[in-house]
């Protein structure tokens, strides 16, 4: 509850800061201090040192897993603002307004990690989503940004309607909005209220696939990610997507049995479609930004392995995955922001002009590809192990590895441009301090890859 209240109050504080202080750097510093306070408060609650005694009426349930996810999301947001504060200030007239939206998004994220009721799940999703429509269209003079915002809003409204219909069906079947364990018939392995409850869960499943941009419900993602200001695309593709995935996992770990044997077929179809569409389409992209949009779809395919069933590997794997994926992607988008254009040709010869930036970009790409000694390798390993433990066939694991091999091609195409193609890179002047910030992200990626258990230890103390 600390995180929900604190993030909402910090959002209001940033709204006042937008007209109290004129200096954009002051806005960034206030946001960073607020995020630090949020992290400290959440860590104290995670350790049981400080809690607010409130009767939640069964609406919220603060678990070790949920509190740890909150801590990860807050730290990722702090790193994101720390890296991109100057770029955020260049968009619009008041950076503090954008930081207010970030805090409101974190408020929604805190609800999505602790909901115990379908109405709270809906409220969390809406609090998370509505500020994103504003961020997507923040560059008002850019027609692509305006188009992306409209498309995102329409698709979000459409998926919300599907979600509410699903909640209605589940309430009709169970008579409650609480997340109760499905009443399964041992003879069939399916829920007794099969028709209505299963229909509701399938509708919610479809809606969540829209939110996390899983195929075949991904079609809005490339245009929205490409049209939004790059600095906000970084936030949407990492912290927001990670939150939606966690809510997806929390909900269906408790409810998937109501779908019986059809759950495995349904999830497998979406997972394979997501891996196929994300990886194959990314191969043919000529824009690095658009390639990363399709890459984010492919990464969701691996995250979906956590949905096959609640196991230690599934919980550990999804946490490790959102950490490794988010750190690498924020770092990579941080490099992309400094480029004059987003074509692969813009990176030609970057290793000669900016060897440190090229080396860090390589680390980020290797992590996304799942190469050993980077965080992405163990993240993929944990996800595949979770699939094996859930009893799914090894053929699906082999197929996922094959698609991971395909991803190596388009990630290495960018590495090839930096190191093996002659040319003048289209990059702006990069301050030394910014390079050191990117270096912190690269070190984090290697630390997650070498010592993954250190980052998961809080789950079991």
CSV table of C-alpha atoms in Angstrom, one decimal:
chain,number,residue,atom,x,y,z
A,1,UNK,CA,0.0,0.0,0.0
A,2,UNK,CA,3.0,2.3,0.6
A,3,UNK,CA,3.9,2.2,-3.1
A,4,UNK,CA,0.3,2.9,-4.3
A,5,UNK,CA,-0.2,5.9,-2.0
A,6,UNK,CA,3.4,7.3,-2.4
A,7,UNK,CA,3.5,7.1,-6.2
A,8,UNK,CA,0.1,8.8,-6.5
A,9,UNK,CA,1.2,11.6,-4.1
A,10,UNK,CA,4.5,12.0,-5.9
A,11,UNK,CA,2.6,12.3,-9.2
A,12,UNK,CA,0.5,15.2,-7.7
A,13,UNK,CA,3.7,16.8,-6.3
A,14,UNK,CA,5.3,16.8,-9.8
A,15,UNK,CA,2.2,18.5,-11.2
A,16,UNK,CA,2.8,21.4,-8.8
A,17,UNK,CA,6.5,21.3,-9.5
A,18,UNK,CA,5.8,22.1,-13.1
A,19,UNK,CA,4.8,25.7,-12.3
A,20,UNK,CA,6.7,26.2,-9.1
A,21,UNK,CA,10.1,25.6,-10.7
A,22,UNK,CA,11.1,26.7,-14.1
A,23,UNK,CA,14.3,24.8,-14.3
A,24,UNK,CA,13.9,21.4,-16.2
A,25,UNK,CA,16.9,19.9,-14.4
A,26,UNK,CA,15.3,20.7,-11.0
A,27,UNK,CA,12.2,18.7,-12.2
A,28,UNK,CA,14.5,15.8,-13.0
A,29,UNK,CA,16.2,16.0,-9.6
A,30,UNK,CA,12.8,16.1,-7.8
A,31,UNK,CA,11.7,13.0,-9.7
A,32,UNK,CA,14.9,11.1,-8.9
A,33,UNK,CA,14.6,11.9,-5.2
A,34,UNK,CA,10.9,10.8,-5.3
A,35,UNK,CA,11.9,7.6,-7.0
A,36,UNK,CA,14.6,7.0,-4.4
A,37,UNK,CA,12.1,7.5,-1.6
A,38,UNK,CA,9.7,5.1,-3.3
A,39,UNK,CA,12.4,2.5,-3.5
A,40,UNK,CA,13.4,2.9,0.1
A,41,UNK,CA,9.8,2.7,1.3
A,42,UNK,CA,9.2,-0.4,-0.7
A,43,UNK,CA,12.3,-2.1,0.5
A,44,UNK,CA,11.3,-1.4,4.1
A,45,UNK,CA,7.9,-3.0,3.5
A,46,UNK,CA,9.6,-5.9,1.7
A,47,UNK,CA,11.7,-6.5,4.8
A,48,UNK,CA,8.6,-6.1,7.1
A,49,UNK,CA,10.0,-3.0,8.8
A,50,UNK,CA,7.3,-0.7,7.8
A,51,UNK,CA,3.7,-1.2,6.7
A,52,UNK,CA,0.4,0.8,6.8
A,53,UNK,CA,-2.2,-1.1,8.8
A,54,UNK,CA,-5.2,-1.0,6.4
A,55,UNK,CA,-8.1,-3.4,5.9
A,56,UNK,CA,-7.9,-4.1,2.2
A,57,UNK,CA,-11.3,-5.9,2.1
A,58,UNK,CA,-9.7,-8.7,0.0
A,59,UNK,CA,-9.0,-6.2,-2.8
A,60,UNK,CA,-5.3,-6.2,-2.5
A,61,UNK,CA,-2.8,-8.8,-1.4
A,62,UNK,CA,0.9,-7.8,-0.8
A,63,UNK,CA,3.1,-10.8,-1.3
A,64,UNK,CA,6.8,-11.2,-1.2
A,65,UNK,CA,6.8,-11.7,-5.0
A,66,UNK,CA,4.7,-8.6,-5.7
A,67,UNK,CA,6.7,-6.3,-3.4
A,68,UNK,CA,9.9,-7.5,-5.0
A,69,UNK,CA,8.5,-6.8,-8.5
A,70,UNK,CA,7.6,-3.3,-7.3
A,71,UNK,CA,11.2,-2.8,-6.1
A,72,UNK,CA,12.5,-3.9,-9.5
A,73,UNK,CA,10.1,-1.6,-11.4
A,74,UNK,CA,11.0,1.4,-9.3
A,75,UNK,CA,14.7,0.8,-9.7
A,76,UNK,CA,14.3,0.4,-13.4
A,77,UNK,CA,12.4,3.7,-13.6
A,78,UNK,CA,15.0,5.4,-11.5
A,79,UNK,CA,17.7,4.2,-14.0
A,80,UNK,CA,15.6,5.2,-16.9
A,81,UNK,CA,15.0,8.8,-15.6
A,82,UNK,CA,18.7,9.1,-14.6
A,83,UNK,CA,19.8,8.2,-18.1
A,84,UNK,CA,17.2,10.1,-20.1
A,85,UNK,CA,16.4,13.2,-18.0
A,86,UNK,CA,17.9,15.6,-20.5
A,87,UNK,CA,16.1,14.0,-23.4
A,88,UNK,CA,12.7,14.1,-21.6
A,89,UNK,CA,13.2,17.8,-21.0
A,90,UNK,CA,13.6,18.4,-24.8
A,91,UNK,CA,10.0,17.2,-25.4
A,92,UNK,CA,7.2,19.6,-24.7
A,93,UNK,CA,7.5,22.6,-22.4
A,94,UNK,CA,7.2,21.1,-18.9
A,95,UNK,CA,9.2,17.9,-18.1
A,96,UNK,CA,7.6,17.8,-14.7
A,97,UNK,CA,4.3,16.9,-16.3
A,98,UNK,CA,5.9,13.8,-17.9
A,99,UNK,CA,7.4,12.8,-14.6
A,100,UNK,CA,3.9,13.1,-13.0
A,101,UNK,CA,2.6,10.7,-15.6
A,102,UNK,CA,5.5,8.3,-14.8
A,103,UNK,CA,4.5,8.3,-11.2
A,104,UNK,CA,0.8,7.7,-12.0
A,105,UNK,CA,1.9,4.8,-14.2
A,106,UNK,CA,3.9,3.4,-11.3
A,107,UNK,CA,0.8,3.7,-9.1
A,108,UNK,CA,-1.1,1.5,-11.6
A,109,UNK,CA,1.9,-0.9,-11.7
A,110,UNK,CA,1.8,-1.2,-7.9
A,111,UNK,CA,-1.9,-2.2,-8.1
A,112,UNK,CA,-1.2,-4.7,-10.8
A,113,UNK,CA,1.4,-6.5,-8.7
A,114,UNK,CA,-0.9,-6.8,-5.7
A,115,UNK,CA,-4.4,-7.2,-7.0
A,116,UNK,CA,-6.7,-9.9,-5.5
A,117,UNK,CA,-9.8,-8.8,-7.3
A,118,UNK,CA,-10.8,-8.4,-10.9
A,119,UNK,CA,-12.1,-4.8,-10.4
A,120,UNK,CA,-8.7,-3.8,-8.9
A,121,UNK,CA,-7.0,-5.5,-11.9
A,122,UNK,CA,-9.1,-3.3,-14.2
A,123,UNK,CA,-8.4,-0.1,-12.3
A,124,UNK,CA,-4.7,-0.9,-12.3
A,125,UNK,CA,-4.7,-1.4,-16.0
A,126,UNK,CA,-6.5,1.8,-16.7
A,127,UNK,CA,-4.3,3.9,-14.4
A,128,UNK,CA,-1.3,2.3,-16.2
A,129,UNK,CA,-2.6,2.8,-19.7
A,130,UNK,CA,-4.2,6.3,-19.8
A,131,UNK,CA,-1.0,8.2,-19.1
A,132,UNK,CA,0.7,6.2,-21.9
A,133,UNK,CA,-1.7,7.6,-24.5
A,134,UNK,CA,-0.5,11.1,-23.5
A,135,UNK,CA,3.2,10.2,-23.6
A,136,UNK,CA,2.8,8.6,-27.0
A,137,UNK,CA,1.4,11.8,-28.5
A,138,UNK,CA,3.7,14.1,-26.5
A,139,UNK,CA,5.5,15.3,-29.6
A,140,UNK,CA,2.6,17.4,-30.8
A,141,UNK,CA,4.3,18.8,-33.9
A,142,UNK,CA,5.1,15.3,-35.2
A,143,UNK,CA,2.3,13.7,-37.2
A,144,UNK,CA,3.6,10.2,-36.6
A,145,UNK,CA,3.4,10.8,-32.8
A,146,UNK,CA,-0.2,12.0,-33.2
A,147,UNK,CA,-1.1,9.0,-35.3
A,148,UNK,CA,0.6,6.6,-32.9
A,149,UNK,CA,-1.3,8.1,-29.9
A,150,UNK,CA,-4.7,7.8,-31.7
A,151,UNK,CA,-4.0,4.2,-32.8
A,152,UNK,CA,-2.8,3.3,-29.3
A,153,UNK,CA,-5.9,4.9,-27.7
A,154,UNK,CA,-8.3,3.1,-30.0
A,155,UNK,CA,-6.6,-0.3,-29.6
A,156,UNK,CA,-6.4,0.3,-25.8
A,157,UNK,CA,-10.2,1.1,-25.7
A,158,UNK,CA,-11.0,-1.9,-27.8
A,159,UNK,CA,-9.0,-4.3,-25.6
A,160,UNK,CA,-10.5,-2.7,-22.4
A,161,UNK,CA,-14.0,-3.5,-23.7
A,162,UNK,CA,-13.0,-7.1,-24.3
A,163,UNK,CA,-11.5,-7.2,-20.8
A,164,UNK,CA,-14.7,-5.9,-19.1
A,165,UNK,CA,-16.8,-8.4,-21.0
A,166,UNK,CA,-14.6,-11.2,-19.7
A,167,UNK,CA,-15.0,-9.9,-16.1
A,168,UNK,CA,-18.7,-9.9,-16.6
A,169,UNK,CA,-18.7,-13.5,-17.7
A,170,UNK,CA,-16.6,-14.6,-14.8
A,171,UNK,CA,-18.8,-12.8,-12.3
A,172,UNK,CA,-21.8,-14.5,-13.9
A,173,UNK,CA,-20.2,-17.9,-13.4
A,174,UNK,CA,-18.8,-17.4,-9.9
A,175,UNK,CA,-20.8,-14.6,-8.3
A,176,UNK,CA,-17.7,-12.7,-7.2
A,177,UNK,CA,-14.9,-10.5,-8.5
A,178,UNK,CA,-12.4,-12.1,-6.1
A,179,UNK,CA,-9.6,-14.3,-7.5
A,180,UNK,CA,-10.9,-17.7,-6.2
A,181,UNK,CA,-9.4,-21.1,-7.0
A,182,UNK,CA,-11.5,-22.6,-9.9
A,183,UNK,CA,-13.9,-25.4,-8.9
A,184,UNK,CA,-12.4,-28.2,-11.1
A,185,UNK,CA,-14.2,-31.4,-12.0
A,186,UNK,CA,-11.7,-34.3,-11.4
A,187,UNK,CA,-13.3,-36.4,-14.1
A,188,UNK,CA,-12.8,-33.8,-16.9
A,189,UNK,CA,-10.0,-31.6,-15.4
A,190,UNK,CA,-12.1,-28.5,-16.3
A,191,UNK,CA,-14.0,-26.0,-14.2
A,192,UNK,CA,-17.6,-26.9,-13.3
A,193,UNK,CA,-18.8,-23.6,-14.6
A,194,UNK,CA,-17.0,-24.4,-17.8
A,195,UNK,CA,-18.8,-22.4,-20.5
A,196,UNK,CA,-19.2,-18.9,-18.9
A,197,UNK,CA,-16.0,-18.9,-16.8
A,198,UNK,CA,-13.9,-20.2,-19.6
A,199,UNK,CA,-15.3,-17.7,-22.0
A,200,UNK,CA,-14.5,-14.9,-19.6
A,201,UNK,CA,-11.0,-16.1,-19.0
A,202,UNK,CA,-10.4,-16.4,-22.8
A,203,UNK,CA,-11.6,-12.8,-23.3
A,204,UNK,CA,-9.3,-11.6,-20.6
A,205,UNK,CA,-6.5,-13.6,-22.1
A,206,UNK,CA,-7.1,-11.9,-25.5
A,207,UNK,CA,-7.2,-8.5,-23.8
A,208,UNK,CA,-3.9,-9.1,-22.1
A,209,UNK,CA,-2.3,-10.3,-25.3
A,210,UNK,CA,-3.2,-6.8,-26.7
A,211,UNK,CA,-1.6,-5.2,-23.7
A,212,UNK,CA,1.7,-7.1,-23.9
A,213,UNK,CA,1.7,-7.1,-27.8
A,214,UNK,CA,1.7,-10.8,-28.2
A,215,UNK,CA,0.8,-12.2,-31.7
A,216,UNK,CA,-1.7,-12.3,-33.3
A,217,UNK,CA,-2.8,-9.2,-31.3
A,218,UNK,CA,0.5,-7.3,-31.9
A,219,UNK,CA,-0.4,-5.2,-35.0
A,220,UNK,CA,-0.5,-1.9,-33.1
A,221,UNK,CA,2.9,-2.2,-31.6
A,222,UNK,CA,5.4,-1.4,-34.5
A,223,UNK,CA,3.5,1.8,-35.5
A,224,UNK,CA,3.0,3.0,-31.9
A,225,UNK,CA,6.6,2.3,-30.9
A,226,UNK,CA,7.9,3.9,-34.1
A,227,UNK,CA,5.7,7.0,-33.9
A,228,UNK,CA,6.1,7.7,-30.2
A,229,UNK,CA,9.1,9.9,-29.1
A,230,UNK,CA,12.0,7.5,-28.7
A,231,UNK,CA,12.6,8.3,-25.1
A,232,UNK,CA,9.0,7.3,-24.3
A,233,UNK,CA,9.2,4.2,-26.5
A,234,UNK,CA,12.0,3.1,-24.2
A,235,UNK,CA,9.7,3.4,-21.2
A,236,UNK,CA,6.7,1.7,-22.9
A,237,UNK,CA,8.8,-1.2,-24.3
A,238,UNK,CA,10.4,-2.0,-20.9
A,239,UNK,CA,8.9,-1.0,-17.6
A,240,UNK,CA,5.3,-0.9,-18.9
A,241,UNK,CA,5.5,-4.1,-20.7
A,242,UNK,CA,7.2,-5.8,-17.7
A,243,UNK,CA,4.3,-4.7,-15.5
A,244,UNK,CA,1.7,-6.1,-17.9
A,245,UNK,CA,3.5,-9.4,-18.1
A,246,UNK,CA,3.7,-9.7,-14.3
A,247,UNK,CA,-0.1,-9.0,-14.0
A,248,UNK,CA,-0.7,-11.6,-16.8
A,249,UNK,CA,1.3,-14.2,-14.8
A,250,UNK,CA,-0.2,-13.4,-11.4
A,251,UNK,CA,-3.8,-13.7,-12.8
A,252,UNK,CA,-3.4,-16.9,-14.9
A,253,UNK,CA,-1.2,-18.8,-12.3
A,254,UNK,CA,-4.3,-18.8,-10.2
A,255,UNK,CA,-7.0,-19.3,-12.9
A,256,UNK,CA,-5.5,-21.3,-15.7
A,257,UNK,CA,-7.0,-24.6,-14.4
A,258,UNK,CA,-10.5,-23.3,-15.2
A,259,UNK,CA,-9.6,-23.7,-18.9
A,260,UNK,CA,-8.6,-27.3,-18.5
A,261,UNK,CA,-6.7,-29.0,-21.3
A,262,UNK,CA,-7.5,-26.2,-23.8
A,263,UNK,CA,-5.2,-23.8,-21.8
A,264,UNK,CA,-2.1,-25.5,-23.1
A,265,UNK,CA,-3.3,-25.4,-26.7
A,266,UNK,CA,-4.3,-21.8,-26.5
A,267,UNK,CA,-1.1,-20.6,-24.9
A,268,UNK,CA,1.1,-22.7,-27.2
A,269,UNK,CA,-0.6,-21.2,-30.3
A,270,UNK,CA,-0.1,-17.6,-29.0
A,271,UNK,CA,3.5,-18.3,-28.0
A,272,UNK,CA,4.6,-19.8,-31.3
A,273,UNK,CA,2.8,-17.0,-33.2
A,274,UNK,CA,4.6,-14.4,-31.1
A,275,UNK,CA,8.0,-15.9,-31.6
A,276,UNK,CA,7.4,-16.4,-35.3
A,277,UNK,CA,6.0,-12.9,-36.1
A,278,UNK,CA,8.4,-11.1,-33.9
A,279,UNK,CA,11.6,-12.7,-35.1
A,280,UNK,CA,10.9,-13.3,-38.7
A,281,UNK,CA,9.5,-9.8,-39.3
A,282,UNK,CA,12.4,-8.2,-37.4
A,283,UNK,CA,14.8,-9.7,-40.0
A,284,UNK,CA,13.4,-7.6,-42.8
A,285,UNK,CA,13.3,-4.2,-41.0
A,286,UNK,CA,15.5,-1.4,-42.3
A,287,UNK,CA,14.9,0.9,-39.3
A,288,UNK,CA,16.7,-0.1,-36.0
A,289,UNK,CA,13.8,1.5,-34.0
A,290,UNK,CA,11.3,-0.6,-35.9
A,291,UNK,CA,13.5,-3.7,-35.5
A,292,UNK,CA,13.5,-3.2,-31.8
A,293,UNK,CA,9.7,-2.9,-31.8
A,294,UNK,CA,9.4,-6.4,-33.4
A,295,UNK,CA,12.2,-7.6,-31.2
A,296,UNK,CA,10.1,-6.6,-28.2
A,297,UNK,CA,7.3,-8.8,-29.5
A,298,UNK,CA,9.7,-11.7,-29.9
A,299,UNK,CA,10.9,-11.2,-26.3
A,300,UNK,CA,7.3,-11.5,-25.1
A,301,UNK,CA,7.2,-14.9,-26.7
A,302,UNK,CA,9.8,-16.1,-24.2
A,303,UNK,CA,8.1,-14.4,-21.3
A,304,UNK,CA,4.9,-16.3,-22.0
A,305,UNK,CA,6.7,-19.6,-21.0
A,306,UNK,CA,6.1,-18.4,-17.4
A,307,UNK,CA,2.3,-18.9,-17.9
A,308,UNK,CA,2.4,-22.7,-18.3
A,309,UNK,CA,2.2,-23.2,-14.5
A,310,UNK,CA,3.4,-21.8,-11.2
A,311,UNK,CA,6.9,-23.1,-10.4
A,312,UNK,CA,10.0,-21.6,-8.8
A,313,UNK,CA,11.7,-21.5,-12.2
A,314,UNK,CA,8.7,-19.6,-13.7
A,315,UNK,CA,8.7,-17.0,-10.9
A,316,UNK,CA,12.4,-16.6,-10.9
A,317,UNK,CA,12.6,-16.7,-14.7
A,318,UNK,CA,10.1,-13.9,-15.3
A,319,UNK,CA,11.8,-11.6,-12.7
A,320,UNK,CA,15.2,-12.3,-14.2
A,321,UNK,CA,13.8,-11.8,-17.7
A,322,UNK,CA,12.2,-8.4,-17.0
A,323,UNK,CA,15.4,-7.2,-15.3
A,324,UNK,CA,17.8,-8.3,-18.1
A,325,UNK,CA,15.4,-7.3,-21.0
A,326,UNK,CA,14.6,-3.9,-19.5
A,327,UNK,CA,18.2,-2.9,-18.6
A,328,UNK,CA,19.4,-3.9,-22.1
A,329,UNK,CA,16.6,-2.3,-23.9
A,330,UNK,CA,16.7,1.0,-22.0
A,331,UNK,CA,20.5,1.1,-22.7
A,332,UNK,CA,20.0,0.3,-26.4
A,333,UNK,CA,17.3,3.0,-26.7
A,334,UNK,CA,19.6,5.4,-24.9
A,335,UNK,CA,22.1,4.8,-27.7
A,336,UNK,CA,19.4,5.2,-30.4
A,337,UNK,CA,18.4,8.6,-29.0
A,338,UNK,CA,21.8,9.9,-29.8
A,339,UNK,CA,21.6,8.8,-33.4
A,340,UNK,CA,20.7,11.3,-36.1
A,341,UNK,CA,18.5,8.7,-37.9
A,342,UNK,CA,17.4,5.2,-37.1
A,343,UNK,CA,18.7,3.3,-40.2
A,344,UNK,CA,21.2,0.5,-39.9
A,345,UNK,CA,23.5,2.6,-42.2
A,346,UNK,CA,23.6,5.3,-39.4
A,347,UNK,CA,25.7,2.9,-37.3
A,348,UNK,CA,28.3,2.2,-40.0
A,349,UNK,CA,31.8,2.7,-38.6
A,350,UNK,CA,30.5,3.6,-35.1
A,351,UNK,CA,33.3,1.4,-33.5
A,352,UNK,CA,36.0,3.7,-34.9
A,353,UNK,CA,34.4,7.0,-33.9
A,354,UNK,CA,32.9,5.9,-30.6
A,355,UNK,CA,34.5,2.6,-29.5
A,356,UNK,CA,33.0,2.7,-26.0
A,357,UNK,CA,29.4,3.3,-27.2
A,358,UNK,CA,29.9,0.6,-29.8
A,359,UNK,CA,31.1,-1.9,-27.2
A,360,UNK,CA,28.2,-1.1,-24.8
A,361,UNK,CA,25.7,-1.4,-27.7
A,362,UNK,CA,27.2,-4.8,-28.5
A,363,UNK,CA,26.7,-5.9,-24.9
A,364,UNK,CA,23.0,-4.8,-25.0
A,365,UNK,CA,22.5,-6.7,-28.3
A,366,UNK,CA,24.2,-9.8,-27.0
A,367,UNK,CA,22.0,-9.8,-24.0
A,368,UNK,CA,18.8,-9.5,-26.1
A,369,UNK,CA,20.1,-12.4,-28.2
A,370,UNK,CA,20.7,-14.5,-25.1
A,371,UNK,CA,24.4,-15.0,-25.5
A,372,UNK,CA,26.3,-16.4,-22.4
A,373,UNK,CA,27.8,-14.1,-19.8
A,374,UNK,CA,25.0,-11.6,-20.3
A,375,UNK,CA,21.7,-11.4,-18.4
A,376,UNK,CA,19.7,-12.4,-21.4
A,377,UNK,CA,21.3,-15.9,-21.4
A,378,UNK,CA,20.1,-16.9,-18.0
A,379,UNK,CA,16.8,-15.2,-18.5
A,380,UNK,CA,16.1,-17.4,-21.5
A,381,UNK,CA,17.5,-20.4,-19.7
A,382,UNK,CA,15.1,-20.0,-16.7
A,383,UNK,CA,12.1,-19.5,-19.0
A,384,UNK,CA,12.9,-22.7,-21.0
A,385,UNK,CA,13.5,-24.6,-17.8
A,386,UNK,CA,10.1,-23.4,-16.5
A,387,UNK,CA,8.5,-24.8,-19.6
A,388,UNK,CA,10.3,-28.2,-19.1
A,389,UNK,CA,9.2,-28.4,-15.5
A,390,UNK,CA,5.6,-27.7,-16.4
A,391,UNK,CA,5.5,-30.8,-18.6
A,392,UNK,CA,5.3,-29.1,-22.0
A,393,UNK,CA,7.0,-31.0,-24.8
A,394,UNK,CA,10.6,-30.5,-25.5
A,395,UNK,CA,9.7,-29.8,-29.1
A,396,UNK,CA,8.4,-26.3,-28.1
A,397,UNK,CA,11.7,-25.6,-26.2
A,398,UNK,CA,13.7,-26.6,-29.3
A,399,UNK,CA,11.5,-24.4,-31.5
A,400,UNK,CA,12.1,-21.4,-29.1
A,401,UNK,CA,15.8,-22.0,-29.3
A,402,UNK,CA,15.6,-22.0,-33.1
A,403,UNK,CA,13.8,-18.7,-33.1
A,404,UNK,CA,16.4,-17.4,-30.6
A,405,UNK,CA,19.0,-18.3,-33.2
A,406,UNK,CA,17.0,-16.3,-35.8
A,407,UNK,CA,17.2,-13.3,-33.5
A,408,UNK,CA,21.0,-13.5,-33.5
A,409,UNK,CA,20.9,-12.6,-37.2
A,410,UNK,CA,19.2,-9.3,-36.9
A,411,UNK,CA,21.0,-8.3,-33.7
A,412,UNK,CA,24.4,-9.2,-35.2
A,413,UNK,CA,23.5,-7.2,-38.4
A,414,UNK,CA,23.8,-4.1,-36.2
A,415,UNK,CA,27.1,-5.3,-34.7
A,416,UNK,CA,28.4,-5.9,-38.2
A,417,UNK,CA,27.5,-2.3,-39.2
A,418,UNK,CA,29.4,-0.9,-36.2
A,419,UNK,CA,32.5,-3.0,-36.6
A,420,UNK,CA,32.9,-4.3,-40.1
A,421,UNK,CA,31.3,-1.7,-42.4
A,422,UNK,CA,33.2,1.5,-43.4
A,423,UNK,CA,31.4,4.8,-43.1
A,424,UNK,CA,30.7,7.9,-41.1
A,425,UNK,CA,28.2,7.1,-38.3
A,426,UNK,CA,25.2,9.5,-38.0
A,427,UNK,CA,25.6,10.2,-34.3
A,428,UNK,CA,25.3,13.4,-32.3
A,429,UNK,CA,28.0,14.6,-30.0
A,430,UNK,CA,27.8,12.4,-26.8
A,431,UNK,CA,28.8,13.8,-23.5
A,432,UNK,CA,31.3,11.8,-21.4
A,433,UNK,CA,28.9,11.7,-18.5
A,434,UNK,CA,26.3,10.0,-20.7
A,435,UNK,CA,28.8,7.4,-21.8
A,436,UNK,CA,29.5,6.5,-18.2
A,437,UNK,CA,25.8,6.2,-17.5
A,438,UNK,CA,25.5,3.7,-20.4
A,439,UNK,CA,28.5,1.9,-19.0
A,440,UNK,CA,26.5,1.3,-15.7
A,441,UNK,CA,23.8,-0.4,-17.8
A,442,UNK,CA,26.4,-2.6,-19.5
A,443,UNK,CA,27.9,-3.6,-16.2
A,444,UNK,CA,24.5,-4.4,-14.8
A,445,UNK,CA,23.8,-6.7,-17.8
A,446,UNK,CA,27.1,-8.6,-17.2
A,447,UNK,CA,26.4,-8.7,-13.4
A,448,UNK,CA,23.0,-10.3,-14.0
A,449,UNK,CA,24.5,-12.8,-16.4
A,450,UNK,CA,27.4,-13.8,-14.1
A,451,UNK,CA,25.6,-13.7,-10.7
A,452,UNK,CA,21.9,-14.2,-11.4
A,453,UNK,CA,21.2,-15.7,-7.9
A,454,UNK,CA,22.2,-12.4,-6.3
A,455,UNK,CA,19.4,-10.6,-8.0
A,456,UNK,CA,16.9,-13.3,-6.9
A,457,UNK,CA,17.9,-13.7,-3.3
A,458,UNK,CA,15.1,-11.4,-2.0
A,459,UNK,CA,12.5,-13.9,-3.0
A,460,UNK,CA,13.5,-16.4,-0.3
A,461,UNK,CA,14.8,-14.5,2.7
